[in-house]
JSON list of C-alpha atoms in Angstrom, two decimals:
[
{"chain": "A", "resi": 110, "resn": "UNK", "atom": "CA", "xyz": [119.65, 98.92, 132.67]},
{"chain": "A", "resi": 111, "resn": "UNK", "atom": "CA", "xyz": [115.85, 98.75, 132.47]},
{"chain": "A", "resi": 112, "resn": "UNK", "atom": "CA", "xyz": [114.36, 95.46, 133.48]},
{"chain": "A", "resi": 113, "resn": "UNK", "atom": "CA", "xyz": [111.75, 94.04, 131.09]},
{"chain": "A", "resi": 114, "resn": "UNK", "atom": "CA", "xyz": [108.83, 92.38, 132.84]},
{"chain": "A", "resi": 115, "resn": "UNK", "atom": "CA", "xyz": [106.38, 89.76, 131.57]},
{"chain": "A", "resi": 116, "resn": "UNK", "atom": "CA", "xyz": [103.61, 91.30, 129.46]},
{"chain": "A", "resi": 117, "resn": "UNK", "atom": "CA", "xyz": [100.18, 89.70, 129.16]},
{"chain": "A", "resi": 118, "resn": "UNK", "atom": "CA", "xyz": [98.08, 90.44, 126.09]},
{"chain": "A", "resi": 119, "resn": "UNK", "atom": "CA", "xyz": [94.52, 89.93, 127.27]},
{"chain": "A", "resi": 120, "resn": "UNK", "atom": "CA", "xyz": [91.93, 88.23, 125.09]},
{"chain": "A", "resi": 121, "resn": "UNK", "atom": "CA", "xyz": [90.30, 90.89, 122.95]},
{"chain": "A", "resi": 122, "resn": "UNK", "atom": "CA", "xyz": [93.27, 93.27, 123.13]},
{"chain": "A", "resi": 123, "resn": "UNK", "atom": "CA", "xyz": [95.50, 91.55, 120.56]},
{"chain": "A", "resi": 124, "resn": "UNK", "atom": "CA", "xyz": [97.18, 93.69, 117.91]},
{"chain": "A", "resi": 125, "resn": "UNK", "atom": "CA", "xyz": [95.32, 93.64, 114.58]},
{"chain": "A", "resi": 126, "resn": "UNK", "atom": "CA", "xyz": [97.72, 95.98, 112.80]},
{"chain": "A", "resi": 127, "resn": "UNK", "atom": "CA", "xyz": [99.95, 93.13, 111.66]},
{"chain": "A", "resi": 128, "resn": "UNK", "atom": "CA", "xyz": [100.71, 92.23, 108.03]},
{"chain": "A", "resi": 129, "resn": "UNK", "atom": "CA", "xyz": [97.95, 90.29, 106.26]},
{"chain": "A", "resi": 130, "resn": "UNK", "atom": "CA", "xyz": [97.48, 88.23, 103.12]},
{"chain": "A", "resi": 131, "resn": "UNK", "atom": "CA", "xyz": [93.99, 88.05, 101.68]},
{"chain": "A", "resi": 132, "resn": "UNK", "atom": "CA", "xyz": [91.47, 85.96, 103.61]},
{"chain": "A", "resi": 133, "resn": "UNK", "atom": "CA", "xyz": [94.13, 84.70, 106.03]},
{"chain": "A", "resi": 134, "resn": "UNK", "atom": "CA", "xyz": [93.65, 86.89, 109.13]},
{"chain": "A", "resi": 135, "resn": "UNK", "atom": "CA", "xyz": [96.59, 87.33, 111.52]},
{"chain": "A", "resi": 136, "resn": "UNK", "atom": "CA", "xyz": [96.21, 88.69, 115.07]},
{"chain": "A", "resi": 137, "resn": "UNK", "atom": "CA", "xyz": [99.31, 89.26, 117.19]},
{"chain": "A", "resi": 138, "resn": "UNK", "atom": "CA", "xyz": [99.55, 88.28, 120.85]},
{"chain": "A", "resi": 139, "resn": "UNK", "atom": "CA", "xyz": [103.31, 88.84, 121.22]},
{"chain": "A", "resi": 140, "resn": "UNK", "atom": "CA", "xyz": [105.20, 91.07, 118.82]},
{"chain": "A", "resi": 141, "resn": "UNK", "atom": "CA", "xyz": [107.46, 94.11, 118.60]},
{"chain": "A", "resi": 142, "resn": "UNK", "atom": "CA", "xyz": [104.36, 96.16, 117.65]},
{"chain": "A", "resi": 143, "resn": "UNK", "atom": "CA", "xyz": [102.84, 96.00, 121.14]},
{"chain": "A", "resi": 144, "resn": "UNK", "atom": "CA", "xyz": [105.18, 94.24, 123.59]},
{"chain": "A", "resi": 145, "resn": "UNK", "atom": "CA", "xyz": [108.89, 94.52, 124.45]},
{"chain": "A", "resi": 146, "resn": "UNK", "atom": "CA", "xyz": [109.57, 91.52, 122.15]},
{"chain": "A", "resi": 147, "resn": "UNK", "atom": "CA", "xyz": [112.36, 92.15, 119.65]},
{"chain": "A", "resi": 148, "resn": "UNK", "atom": "CA", "xyz": [112.96, 88.79, 117.94]},
{"chain": "A", "resi": 149, "resn": "UNK", "atom": "CA", "xyz": [109.62, 86.96, 117.81]},
{"chain": "A", "resi": 150, "resn": "UNK", "atom": "CA", "xyz": [106.09, 87.33, 116.44]},
{"chain": "A", "resi": 151, "resn": "UNK", "atom": "CA", "xyz": [103.46, 85.01, 117.94]},
{"chain": "A", "resi": 152, "resn": "UNK", "atom": "CA", "xyz": [99.81, 85.11, 117.06]},
{"chain": "A", "resi": 153, "resn": "UNK", "atom": "CA", "xyz": [96.61, 83.47, 115.93]},
{"chain": "A", "resi": 154, "resn": "UNK", "atom": "CA", "xyz": [95.82, 82.94, 112.27]},
{"chain": "A", "resi": 155, "resn": "UNK", "atom": "CA", "xyz": [92.38, 82.07, 110.98]},
{"chain": "A", "resi": 156, "resn": "UNK", "atom": "CA", "xyz": [90.75, 81.26, 107.67]},
{"chain": "A", "resi": 157, "resn": "UNK", "atom": "CA", "xyz": [86.98, 81.21, 107.27]},
{"chain": "A", "resi": 158, "resn": "UNK", "atom": "CA", "xyz": [85.51, 78.05, 105.68]},
{"chain": "A", "resi": 159, "resn": "UNK", "atom": "CA", "xyz": [86.74, 77.60, 102.12]},
{"chain": "A", "resi": 160, "resn": "UNK", "atom": "CA", "xyz": [89.01, 80.65, 102.24]},
{"chain": "A", "resi": 161, "resn": "UNK", "atom": "CA", "xyz": [92.71, 80.91, 101.46]},
{"chain": "A", "resi": 162, "resn": "UNK", "atom": "CA", "xyz": [95.60, 83.29, 101.39]},
{"chain": "A", "resi": 163, "resn": "UNK", "atom": "CA", "xyz": [97.10, 84.52, 98.14]},
{"chain": "A", "resi": 164, "resn": "UNK", "atom": "CA", "xyz": [100.61, 83.25, 97.41]},
{"chain": "A", "resi": 165, "resn": "UNK", "atom": "CA", "xyz": [103.12, 84.86, 99.74]},
{"chain": "A", "resi": 166, "resn": "UNK", "atom": "CA", "xyz": [106.30, 84.25, 101.71]},
{"chain": "A", "resi": 167, "resn": "UNK", "atom": "CA", "xyz": [107.70, 85.47, 104.98]},
{"chain": "A", "resi": 168, "resn": "UNK", "atom": "CA", "xyz": [111.08, 86.82, 103.87]},
{"chain": "A", "resi": 169, "resn": "UNK", "atom": "CA", "xyz": [113.92, 85.88, 106.21]},
{"chain": "A", "resi": 170, "resn": "UNK", "atom": "CA", "xyz": [111.50, 84.68, 108.91]},
{"chain": "A", "resi": 171, "resn": "UNK", "atom": "CA", "xyz": [111.31, 81.07, 110.01]},
{"chain": "A", "resi": 172, "resn": "UNK", "atom": "CA", "xyz": [107.68, 80.13, 110.66]},
{"chain": "A", "resi": 173, "resn": "UNK", "atom": "CA", "xyz": [106.20, 77.57, 113.01]},
{"chain": "A", "resi": 174, "resn": "UNK", "atom": "CA", "xyz": [102.50, 76.77, 113.21]},
{"chain": "A", "resi": 175, "resn": "UNK", "atom": "CA", "xyz": [100.19, 74.67, 115.35]},
{"chain": "A", "resi": 176, "resn": "UNK", "atom": "CA", "xyz": [96.65, 73.79, 114.24]},
{"chain": "A", "resi": 177, "resn": "UNK", "atom": "CA", "xyz": [94.16, 74.46, 117.02]},
{"chain": "A", "resi": 178, "resn": "UNK", "atom": "CA", "xyz": [91.00, 73.78, 115.03]},
{"chain": "A", "resi": 179, "resn": "UNK", "atom": "CA", "xyz": [90.12, 72.60, 111.55]},
{"chain": "A", "resi": 180, "resn": "UNK", "atom": "CA", "xyz": [91.84, 71.17, 108.52]},
{"chain": "A", "resi": 181, "resn": "UNK", "atom": "CA", "xyz": [94.40, 73.08, 106.48]},
{"chain": "A", "resi": 182, "resn": "UNK", "atom": "CA", "xyz": [96.70, 72.68, 103.53]},
{"chain": "A", "resi": 183, "resn": "UNK", "atom": "CA", "xyz": [99.84, 74.54, 102.53]},
{"chain": "A", "resi": 184, "resn": "UNK", "atom": "CA", "xyz": [100.57, 74.56, 98.79]},
{"chain": "A", "resi": 185, "resn": "UNK", "atom": "CA", "xyz": [104.18, 75.24, 97.72]},
{"chain": "A", "resi": 186, "resn": "UNK", "atom": "CA", "xyz": [106.70, 74.42, 94.99]},
{"chain": "A", "resi": 187, "resn": "UNK", "atom": "CA", "xyz": [106.62, 75.07, 91.26]},
{"chain": "A", "resi": 188, "resn": "UNK", "atom": "CA", "xyz": [103.12, 76.23, 90.34]},
{"chain": "A", "resi": 189, "resn": "UNK", "atom": "CA", "xyz": [101.97, 75.36, 93.89]},
{"chain": "A", "resi": 190, "resn": "UNK", "atom": "CA", "xyz": [101.61, 71.73, 92.82]},
{"chain": "A", "resi": 191, "resn": "UNK", "atom": "CA", "xyz": [103.02, 70.28, 96.06]},
{"chain": "A", "resi": 192, "resn": "UNK", "atom": "CA", "xyz": [101.22, 70.42, 99.38]},
{"chain": "A", "resi": 193, "resn": "UNK", "atom": "CA", "xyz": [101.12, 69.27, 102.99]},
{"chain": "A", "resi": 194, "resn": "UNK", "atom": "CA", "xyz": [97.90, 68.69, 104.92]},
{"chain": "A", "resi": 195, "resn": "UNK", "atom": "CA", "xyz": [97.40, 69.52, 108.59]},
{"chain": "A", "resi": 196, "resn": "UNK", "atom": "CA", "xyz": [94.69, 68.88, 111.16]},
{"chain": "A", "resi": 197, "resn": "UNK", "atom": "CA", "xyz": [94.08, 69.65, 114.83]},
{"chain": "A", "resi": 198, "resn": "UNK", "atom": "CA", "xyz": [97.19, 69.02, 116.92]},
{"chain": "A", "resi": 199, "resn": "UNK", "atom": "CA", "xyz": [99.66, 69.14, 113.99]},
{"chain": "A", "resi": 200, "resn": "UNK", "atom": "CA", "xyz": [102.74, 71.38, 113.93]},
{"chain": "A", "resi": 201, "resn": "UNK", "atom": "CA", "xyz": [104.22, 72.76, 110.69]},
{"chain": "A", "resi": 202, "resn": "UNK", "atom": "CA", "xyz": [107.49, 74.51, 109.79]},
{"chain": "A", "resi": 203, "resn": "UNK", "atom": "CA", "xyz": [107.70, 76.81, 106.75]},
{"chain": "A", "resi": 204, "resn": "UNK", "atom": "CA", "xyz": [111.25, 77.81, 105.74]},
{"chain": "A", "resi": 205, "resn": "UNK", "atom": "CA", "xyz": [112.27, 81.41, 105.02]},
{"chain": "A", "resi": 206, "resn": "UNK", "atom": "CA", "xyz": [111.52, 82.81, 101.53]},
{"chain": "A", "resi": 207, "resn": "UNK", "atom": "CA", "xyz": [109.30, 79.83, 100.55]},
{"chain": "A", "resi": 208, "resn": "UNK", "atom": "CA", "xyz": [106.32, 80.97, 98.44]},
{"chain": "A", "resi": 209, "resn": "UNK", "atom": "CA", "xyz": [103.17, 79.21, 99.66]},
{"chain": "A", "resi": 210, "resn": "UNK", "atom": "CA", "xyz": [99.37, 79.39, 99.88]},
{"chain": "A", "resi": 211, "resn": "UNK", "atom": "CA", "xyz": [97.57, 78.69, 103.19]},
{"chain": "A", "resi": 212, "resn": "UNK", "atom": "CA", "xyz": [94.14, 77.09, 102.70]},
{"chain": "A", "resi": 213, "resn": "UNK", "atom": "CA", "xyz": [91.18, 76.08, 104.82]},
{"chain": "A", "resi": 214, "resn": "UNK", "atom": "CA", "xyz": [90.16, 72.79, 103.20]},
{"chain": "A", "resi": 215, "resn": "UNK", "atom": "CA", "xyz": [86.74, 72.77, 104.89]},
{"chain": "A", "resi": 216, "resn": "UNK", "atom": "CA", "xyz": [83.80, 74.61, 103.36]},
{"chain": "A", "resi": 217, "resn": "UNK", "atom": "CA", "xyz": [81.89, 74.50, 106.68]},
{"chain": "A", "resi": 218, "resn": "UNK", "atom": "CA", "xyz": [84.41, 74.90, 109.56]},
{"chain": "A", "resi": 219, "resn": "UNK", "atom": "CA", "xyz": [86.90, 77.62, 110.46]},
{"chain": "A", "resi": 220, "resn": "UNK", "atom": "CA", "xyz": [90.64, 76.88, 110.45]},
{"chain": "A", "resi": 221, "resn": "UNK", "atom": "CA", "xyz": [92.51, 78.36, 113.44]},
{"chain": "A", "resi": 222, "resn": "UNK", "atom": "CA", "xyz": [96.20, 78.01, 114.18]},
{"chain": "A", "resi": 223, "resn": "UNK", "atom": "CA", "xyz": [98.87, 79.55, 116.33]},
{"chain": "A", "resi": 224, "resn": "UNK", "atom": "CA", "xyz": [101.85, 80.89, 114.42]},
{"chain": "A", "resi": 225, "resn": "UNK", "atom": "CA", "xyz": [105.26, 82.11, 115.48]},
{"chain": "A", "resi": 226, "resn": "UNK", "atom": "CA", "xyz": [107.92, 83.81, 113.39]},
{"chain": "A", "resi": 227, "resn": "UNK", "atom": "CA", "xyz": [111.42, 85.06, 113.96]},
{"chain": "A", "resi": 228, "resn": "UNK", "atom": "CA", "xyz": [112.30, 87.88, 113.84]},
{"chain": "A", "resi": 229, "resn": "UNK", "atom": "CA", "xyz": [108.88, 89.40, 112.98]},
{"chain": "A", "resi": 230, "resn": "UNK", "atom": "CA", "xyz": [105.65, 88.87, 111.02]},
{"chain": "A", "resi": 231, "resn": "UNK", "atom": "CA", "xyz": [107.08, 89.50, 107.57]},
{"chain": "A", "resi": 232, "resn": "UNK", "atom": "CA", "xyz": [104.46, 89.00, 104.85]},
{"chain": "A", "resi": 233, "resn": "UNK", "atom": "CA", "xyz": [105.38, 89.51, 101.20]},
{"chain": "A", "resi": 234, "resn": "UNK", "atom": "CA", "xyz": [102.35, 88.96, 98.98]},
{"chain": "A", "resi": 235, "resn": "UNK", "atom": "CA", "xyz": [102.99, 87.53, 95.51]},
{"chain": "A", "resi": 236, "resn": "UNK", "atom": "CA", "xyz": [100.87, 87.45, 92.32]},
{"chain": "A", "resi": 237, "resn": "UNK", "atom": "CA", "xyz": [97.70, 85.43, 92.86]},
{"chain": "A", "resi": 238, "resn": "UNK", "atom": "CA", "xyz": [97.06, 81.99, 91.39]},
{"chain": "A", "resi": 239, "resn": "UNK", "atom": "CA", "xyz": [93.69, 80.76, 90.12]},
{"chain": "A", "resi": 240, "resn": "UNK", "atom": "CA", "xyz": [91.80, 78.46, 92.49]},
{"chain": "A", "resi": 241, "resn": "UNK", "atom": "CA", "xyz": [91.76, 75.78, 89.78]},
{"chain": "A", "resi": 242, "resn": "UNK", "atom": "CA", "xyz": [95.57, 75.50, 90.04]},
{"chain": "A", "resi": 243, "resn": "UNK", "atom": "CA", "xyz": [95.32, 74.34, 93.67]},
{"chain": "A", "resi": 244, "resn": "UNK", "atom": "CA", "xyz": [94.57, 70.62, 93.60]},
{"chain": "A", "resi": 245, "resn": "UNK", "atom": "CA", "xyz": [91.58, 69.70, 95.77]},
{"chain": "A", "resi": 246, "resn": "UNK", "atom": "CA", "xyz": [90.75, 73.25, 96.84]},
{"chain": "A", "resi": 247, "resn": "UNK", "atom": "CA", "xyz": [87.22, 74.65, 96.64]},
{"chain": "A", "resi": 248, "resn": "UNK", "atom": "CA", "xyz": [85.66, 77.78, 98.05]},
{"chain": "A", "resi": 249, "resn": "UNK", "atom": "CA", "xyz": [82.71, 77.77, 100.43]}
]
């Protein structure tokens, strides 16, 4: 039996070949793509000021997030009319198969969060929605 040892992903060497959705940039620190991990994806997600993802979901994956910097909103539900707001220090859980849009609500500051998914970074992009359908959202 081969023993698996701790693996450190050094700053600047993260995996950028992970699934993406629009202006929401995902960078993997721990994932099956570049570590011995088999049941977890853990990375940093960022949105430039006033940018958002298109509607998407994460398939069977459960998603947990932690806001490191900025102010975000996740739109969900019928027509993306419901939403939850997050700011620095907040955690969020997004259930499997839930269509949603991840938004940076600031037009001047970056939104950065840590995200983890099990079993992997599944990203299934859905048809886009017009910005005007997302209550309170505006681009930079």
